[in-house]
Amino acid sequence: MEIHLPIESFEFPVVIVGGIHGDEPAGNIAAKEFAGKKGVVVVSDVNPTGKRRFHGIDLNRHFGLKDSLPIEDMLLTKITELKPRTVIALHEDDTSDEVYAYCSLGLVNMVKTALKSLHAPLAKSAIGDRADEGVITQGHLPCRGTLEHQLRHRHIENCTIETPVKKHPVHERVELHKHMVSALLKHIYPFS
Ligand SMILES: [Zn+2]
């Protein structure tokens, strides 16, 4: 796991997390592009194995649980210490043909606007949850054990972006993630 802090210290940063699943390269590559940017902390290569599971374990299913891994505890502790205004997690979905996002209720409008600006088809549903303009807020995911579930528990606003693996080659998925993060950052930091 790599943590890139901004050059100047910054209160209440945005934290961008990539590479929790090792077989989802686009989010990890895109996250690193924002390293060093003012007000942004980038966490990348959380699972550098190239496989979804880290030594057989899905890293996004044990956060805050009794059987959590040290790397999950470390990431959650670090994020909590940073007191972020928003956490943006970048993932990929090999079951969906469209882009979608999960987010906290307070971020819905911002995330919808950012998704719209992609000019890409947005998912109407994903993994059994209904998506409104590509956004899922009250679905069965994020379930217990996910980073998102722990962030919600800690009242930390968060947004998770999912790009479709089957429909776009990796460089296009990287661009989709970069566009989404840039659009969200523009909303969060309008004057920078
Ligand atoms: Zn993932």
mmCIF file of C-alpha atoms and ligand atoms in Angstrom:
data_model
loop_
_atom_site.group_PDB
_atom_site.id
_atom_site.type_symbol
_atom_site.label_atom_id
_atom_site.label_comp_id
_atom_site.label_asym_id
_atom_site.label_seq_id
_atom_site.Cartn_x
_atom_site.Cartn_y
_atom_site.Cartn_z
ATOM 1 C CA MET A 1 0.000 0.000 0.000
ATOM 2 C CA GLU A 2 1.278 3.458 -0.868
ATOM 3 C CA ILE A 3 0.073 6.697 0.702
ATOM 4 C CA HIS A 4 0.850 9.948 -1.095
ATOM 5 C CA LEU A 5 0.279 12.999 1.101
ATOM 6 C CA PRO A 6 -0.050 16.441 -0.490
ATOM 7 C CA ILE A 7 3.109 18.579 -0.464
ATOM 8 C CA GLU A 8 1.517 21.173 1.825
ATOM 9 C CA SER A 9 -0.348 19.856 4.849
ATOM 10 C CA PHE A 10 -4.060 20.323 4.473
ATOM 11 C CA GLU A 11 -7.015 20.027 6.859
ATOM 12 C CA PHE A 12 -9.916 17.798 5.906
ATOM 13 C CA PRO A 13 -8.470 16.492 2.637
ATOM 14 C CA VAL A 14 -10.142 14.399 -0.006
ATOM 15 C CA VAL A 15 -8.822 10.836 0.115
ATOM 16 C CA ILE A 16 -8.722 8.871 -3.135
ATOM 17 C CA VAL A 17 -8.349 5.110 -2.748
ATOM 18 C CA GLY A 18 -7.321 2.839 -5.617
ATOM 19 C CA GLY A 19 -6.315 -0.787 -5.893
ATOM 20 C CA ILE A 20 -8.269 -2.404 -3.067
ATOM 21 C CA HIS A 21 -8.975 -5.173 -5.589
ATOM 22 C CA GLY A 22 -5.775 -6.154 -7.367
ATOM 23 C CA ASP A 23 -7.521 -7.135 -10.600
ATOM 24 C CA GLU A 24 -9.062 -3.664 -11.045
ATOM 25 C CA PRO A 25 -6.103 -1.715 -12.454
ATOM 26 C CA ALA A 26 -7.913 1.318 -13.882
ATOM 27 C CA GLY A 27 -8.894 2.862 -10.557
ATOM 28 C CA ASN A 28 -5.413 2.319 -9.183
ATOM 29 C CA ILE A 29 -3.738 3.957 -12.189
ATOM 30 C CA ALA A 30 -6.202 6.868 -12.137
ATOM 31 C CA ALA A 31 -5.780 7.430 -8.378
ATOM 32 C CA LYS A 32 -2.007 7.858 -8.746
ATOM 33 C CA GLU A 33 -2.547 10.671 -11.260
ATOM 34 C CA PHE A 34 -3.843 12.830 -8.412
ATOM 35 C CA ALA A 35 -0.843 12.291 -6.130
ATOM 36 C CA GLY A 36 0.651 15.566 -4.890
ATOM 37 C CA LYS A 37 -2.437 17.595 -5.753
ATOM 38 C CA LYS A 38 -3.384 20.204 -3.147
ATOM 39 C CA GLY A 39 -5.886 18.917 -0.618
ATOM 40 C CA VAL A 40 -5.717 15.362 -1.920
ATOM 41 C CA VAL A 41 -4.319 12.243 -0.249
ATOM 42 C CA VAL A 42 -3.900 9.294 -2.588
ATOM 43 C CA VAL A 43 -3.848 5.723 -1.364
ATOM 44 C CA SER A 44 -2.884 3.242 -4.087
ATOM 45 C CA ASP A 45 -1.743 -0.355 -4.546
ATOM 46 C CA VAL A 46 -3.657 -1.490 -1.472
ATOM 47 C CA ASN A 47 -3.680 -4.986 -2.965
ATOM 48 C CA PRO A 48 -0.665 -5.212 -5.305
ATOM 49 C CA THR A 49 -1.100 -8.931 -6.083
ATOM 50 C CA GLY A 50 -2.848 -8.401 -9.439
ATOM 51 C CA LYS A 51 -5.658 -10.622 -8.155
ATOM 52 C CA ARG A 52 -8.996 -9.629 -6.693
ATOM 53 C CA ARG A 53 -8.149 -11.317 -3.423
ATOM 54 C CA PHE A 54 -5.120 -10.567 -1.272
ATOM 55 C CA HIS A 55 -3.718 -14.001 -0.352
ATOM 56 C CA GLY A 56 -7.179 -15.459 -0.797
ATOM 57 C CA ILE A 57 -9.017 -12.692 1.064
ATOM 58 C CA ASP A 58 -11.287 -9.998 -0.396
ATOM 59 C CA LEU A 59 -9.913 -6.842 1.202
ATOM 60 C CA ASN A 60 -13.211 -5.028 0.906
ATOM 61 C CA ARG A 61 -15.145 -7.442 3.126
ATOM 62 C CA HIS A 62 -13.417 -7.344 6.525
ATOM 63 C CA PHE A 63 -13.049 -3.655 7.437
ATOM 64 C CA GLY A 64 -14.056 -3.123 11.042
ATOM 65 C CA LEU A 65 -14.790 -6.813 11.618
ATOM 66 C CA LYS A 66 -13.133 -9.221 14.042
ATOM 67 C CA ASP A 67 -11.323 -11.021 11.226
ATOM 68 C CA SER A 68 -9.987 -7.855 9.590
ATOM 69 C CA LEU A 69 -6.486 -7.940 8.133
ATOM 70 C CA PRO A 70 -3.691 -5.642 9.408
ATOM 71 C CA ILE A 71 -3.696 -3.841 6.052
ATOM 72 C CA GLU A 72 -7.428 -3.119 6.386
ATOM 73 C CA ASP A 73 -6.962 -1.857 9.964
ATOM 74 C CA MET A 74 -4.051 0.315 8.837
ATOM 75 C CA LEU A 75 -6.017 1.838 5.963
ATOM 76 C CA LEU A 76 -9.109 2.502 8.065
ATOM 77 C CA THR A 77 -7.051 4.023 10.906
ATOM 78 C CA LYS A 78 -5.105 6.213 8.490
ATOM 79 C CA ILE A 79 -8.248 7.458 6.755
ATOM 80 C CA THR A 80 -9.975 8.162 10.079
ATOM 81 C CA GLU A 81 -6.909 10.108 11.339
ATOM 82 C CA LEU A 82 -6.905 12.253 8.215
ATOM 83 C CA LYS A 83 -10.489 13.430 8.987
ATOM 84 C CA PRO A 84 -11.291 13.577 5.286
ATOM 85 C CA ARG A 85 -14.159 15.669 3.972
ATOM 86 C CA THR A 86 -14.766 12.974 1.352
ATOM 87 C CA VAL A 87 -13.337 9.582 0.441
ATOM 88 C CA ILE A 88 -13.472 8.567 -3.224
ATOM 89 C CA ALA A 89 -12.850 4.852 -3.843
ATOM 90 C CA LEU A 90 -12.165 3.658 -7.377
ATOM 91 C CA HIS A 91 -13.305 0.186 -8.402
ATOM 92 C CA GLU A 92 -14.239 -1.781 -11.504
ATOM 93 C CA ASP A 93 -17.114 -4.132 -12.207
ATOM 94 C CA ASP A 94 -16.859 -7.082 -14.586
ATOM 95 C CA THR A 95 -20.607 -7.758 -14.385
ATOM 96 C CA SER A 96 -21.882 -4.339 -15.473
ATOM 97 C CA ASP A 97 -21.817 -2.778 -18.943
ATOM 98 C CA GLU A 98 -22.177 0.757 -17.638
ATOM 99 C CA VAL A 99 -20.635 3.161 -15.159
ATOM 100 C CA TYR A 100 -22.263 3.618 -11.747
ATOM 101 C CA ALA A 101 -21.454 4.925 -8.289
ATOM 102 C CA TYR A 102 -22.368 4.392 -4.664
ATOM 103 C CA CYS A 103 -22.387 7.440 -2.436
ATOM 104 C CA SER A 104 -23.505 9.071 0.793
ATOM 105 C CA LEU A 105 -26.831 10.888 0.616
ATOM 106 C CA GLY A 106 -25.142 14.276 0.932
ATOM 107 C CA LEU A 107 -23.111 13.694 -2.233
ATOM 108 C CA VAL A 108 -25.883 12.472 -4.547
ATOM 109 C CA ASN A 109 -26.337 15.648 -6.586
ATOM 110 C CA MET A 110 -22.609 16.181 -7.002
ATOM 111 C CA VAL A 111 -22.061 12.580 -8.085
ATOM 112 C CA LYS A 112 -25.008 12.672 -10.513
ATOM 113 C CA THR A 113 -23.635 15.829 -12.116
ATOM 114 C CA ALA A 114 -20.177 14.277 -12.424
ATOM 115 C CA LEU A 115 -21.592 11.070 -13.945
ATOM 116 C CA LYS A 116 -23.657 13.078 -16.429
ATOM 117 C CA SER A 117 -20.538 14.901 -17.573
ATOM 118 C CA LEU A 118 -18.960 11.579 -18.626
ATOM 119 C CA HIS A 119 -21.371 11.360 -21.580
ATOM 120 C CA ALA A 120 -21.215 7.578 -21.123
ATOM 121 C CA PRO A 121 -24.129 5.171 -20.588
ATOM 122 C CA LEU A 122 -25.008 4.890 -16.896
ATOM 123 C CA ALA A 123 -26.220 1.738 -15.183
ATOM 124 C CA LYS A 124 -29.915 1.544 -14.258
ATOM 125 C CA SER A 125 -29.125 -1.167 -11.754
ATOM 126 C CA ALA A 126 -26.077 -2.965 -10.433
ATOM 127 C CA ILE A 127 -25.663 -6.129 -8.385
ATOM 128 C CA GLY A 128 -29.392 -6.138 -7.679
ATOM 129 C CA ASP A 129 -29.619 -2.515 -6.541
ATOM 130 C CA ARG A 130 -31.510 0.183 -8.431
ATOM 131 C CA ALA A 131 -29.364 3.050 -9.668
ATOM 132 C CA ASP A 132 -30.890 6.494 -10.145
ATOM 133 C CA GLU A 133 -28.988 8.324 -12.899
ATOM 134 C CA GLY A 134 -26.162 5.895 -12.191
ATOM 135 C CA VAL A 135 -26.178 6.453 -8.418
ATOM 136 C CA ILE A 136 -26.990 3.880 -5.744
ATOM 137 C CA THR A 137 -27.606 5.218 -2.241
ATOM 138 C CA GLN A 138 -29.748 2.675 -0.385
ATOM 139 C CA GLY A 139 -28.691 -0.679 -1.816
ATOM 140 C CA HIS A 140 -27.613 -3.904 -0.158
ATOM 141 C CA LEU A 141 -24.076 -2.812 -0.988
ATOM 142 C CA PRO A 142 -21.955 -1.459 0.580
ATOM 143 C CA CYS A 143 -22.460 -4.351 2.979
ATOM 144 C CA ARG A 144 -20.790 -5.001 6.336
ATOM 145 C CA GLY A 145 -17.039 -5.364 6.009
ATOM 146 C CA THR A 146 -16.660 -2.885 3.181
ATOM 147 C CA LEU A 147 -14.608 0.273 3.596
ATOM 148 C CA GLU A 148 -17.704 2.243 2.594
ATOM 149 C CA HIS A 149 -19.757 0.673 5.392
ATOM 150 C CA GLN A 150 -17.135 1.664 7.961
ATOM 151 C CA LEU A 151 -16.916 5.180 6.562
ATOM 152 C CA ARG A 152 -20.685 5.562 6.818
ATOM 153 C CA HIS A 153 -20.463 4.309 10.404
ATOM 154 C CA ARG A 154 -17.857 7.018 11.080
ATOM 155 C CA HIS A 155 -19.949 9.719 9.364
ATOM 156 C CA ILE A 156 -17.320 10.209 6.669
ATOM 157 C CA GLU A 157 -18.875 11.121 3.320
ATOM 158 C CA ASN A 158 -17.834 8.779 0.565
ATOM 159 C CA CYS A 159 -18.321 7.911 -3.043
ATOM 160 C CA THR A 160 -17.325 4.721 -4.851
ATOM 161 C CA ILE A 161 -17.030 4.716 -8.624
ATOM 162 C CA GLU A 162 -17.343 1.522 -10.651
ATOM 163 C CA THR A 163 -16.310 1.298 -14.302
ATOM 164 C CA PRO A 164 -17.362 -1.550 -16.632
ATOM 165 C CA VAL A 165 -14.517 -3.920 -17.413
ATOM 166 C CA LYS A 166 -16.195 -5.665 -20.357
ATOM 167 C CA LYS A 167 -17.170 -2.552 -22.308
ATOM 168 C CA HIS A 168 -13.982 -0.496 -22.218
ATOM 169 C CA PRO A 169 -10.286 -1.296 -22.511
ATOM 170 C CA VAL A 170 -8.231 -0.356 -19.469
ATOM 171 C CA HIS A 171 -6.994 3.003 -20.814
ATOM 172 C CA GLU A 172 -10.602 4.114 -21.371
ATOM 173 C CA ARG A 173 -11.566 3.025 -17.869
ATOM 174 C CA VAL A 174 -8.648 5.031 -16.503
ATOM 175 C CA GLU A 175 -9.971 8.076 -18.356
ATOM 176 C CA LEU A 176 -13.486 7.506 -16.973
ATOM 177 C CA HIS A 177 -12.102 7.384 -13.435
ATOM 178 C CA LYS A 178 -9.904 10.428 -13.968
ATOM 179 C CA HIS A 179 -12.820 12.388 -15.393
ATOM 180 C CA MET A 180 -15.042 11.436 -12.443
ATOM 181 C CA VAL A 181 -12.427 12.344 -9.830
ATOM 182 C CA SER A 182 -11.621 15.644 -11.560
ATOM 183 C CA ALA A 183 -15.327 16.527 -11.758
ATOM 184 C CA LEU A 184 -15.848 15.682 -8.081
ATOM 185 C CA LEU A 185 -12.760 17.643 -7.012
ATOM 186 C CA LYS A 186 -13.989 20.627 -8.997
ATOM 187 C CA HIS A 187 -17.207 20.548 -6.965
ATOM 188 C CA ILE A 188 -15.404 20.036 -3.669
ATOM 189 C CA TYR A 189 -12.682 22.643 -4.306
ATOM 190 C CA PRO A 190 -14.366 25.105 -6.699
ATOM 191 C CA PHE A 191 -11.717 27.804 -6.340
ATOM 192 C CA SER A 192 -8.556 25.760 -6.863
HETATM 193 ZN ZN ZN B 1 -13.453 -3.603 -6.568
#
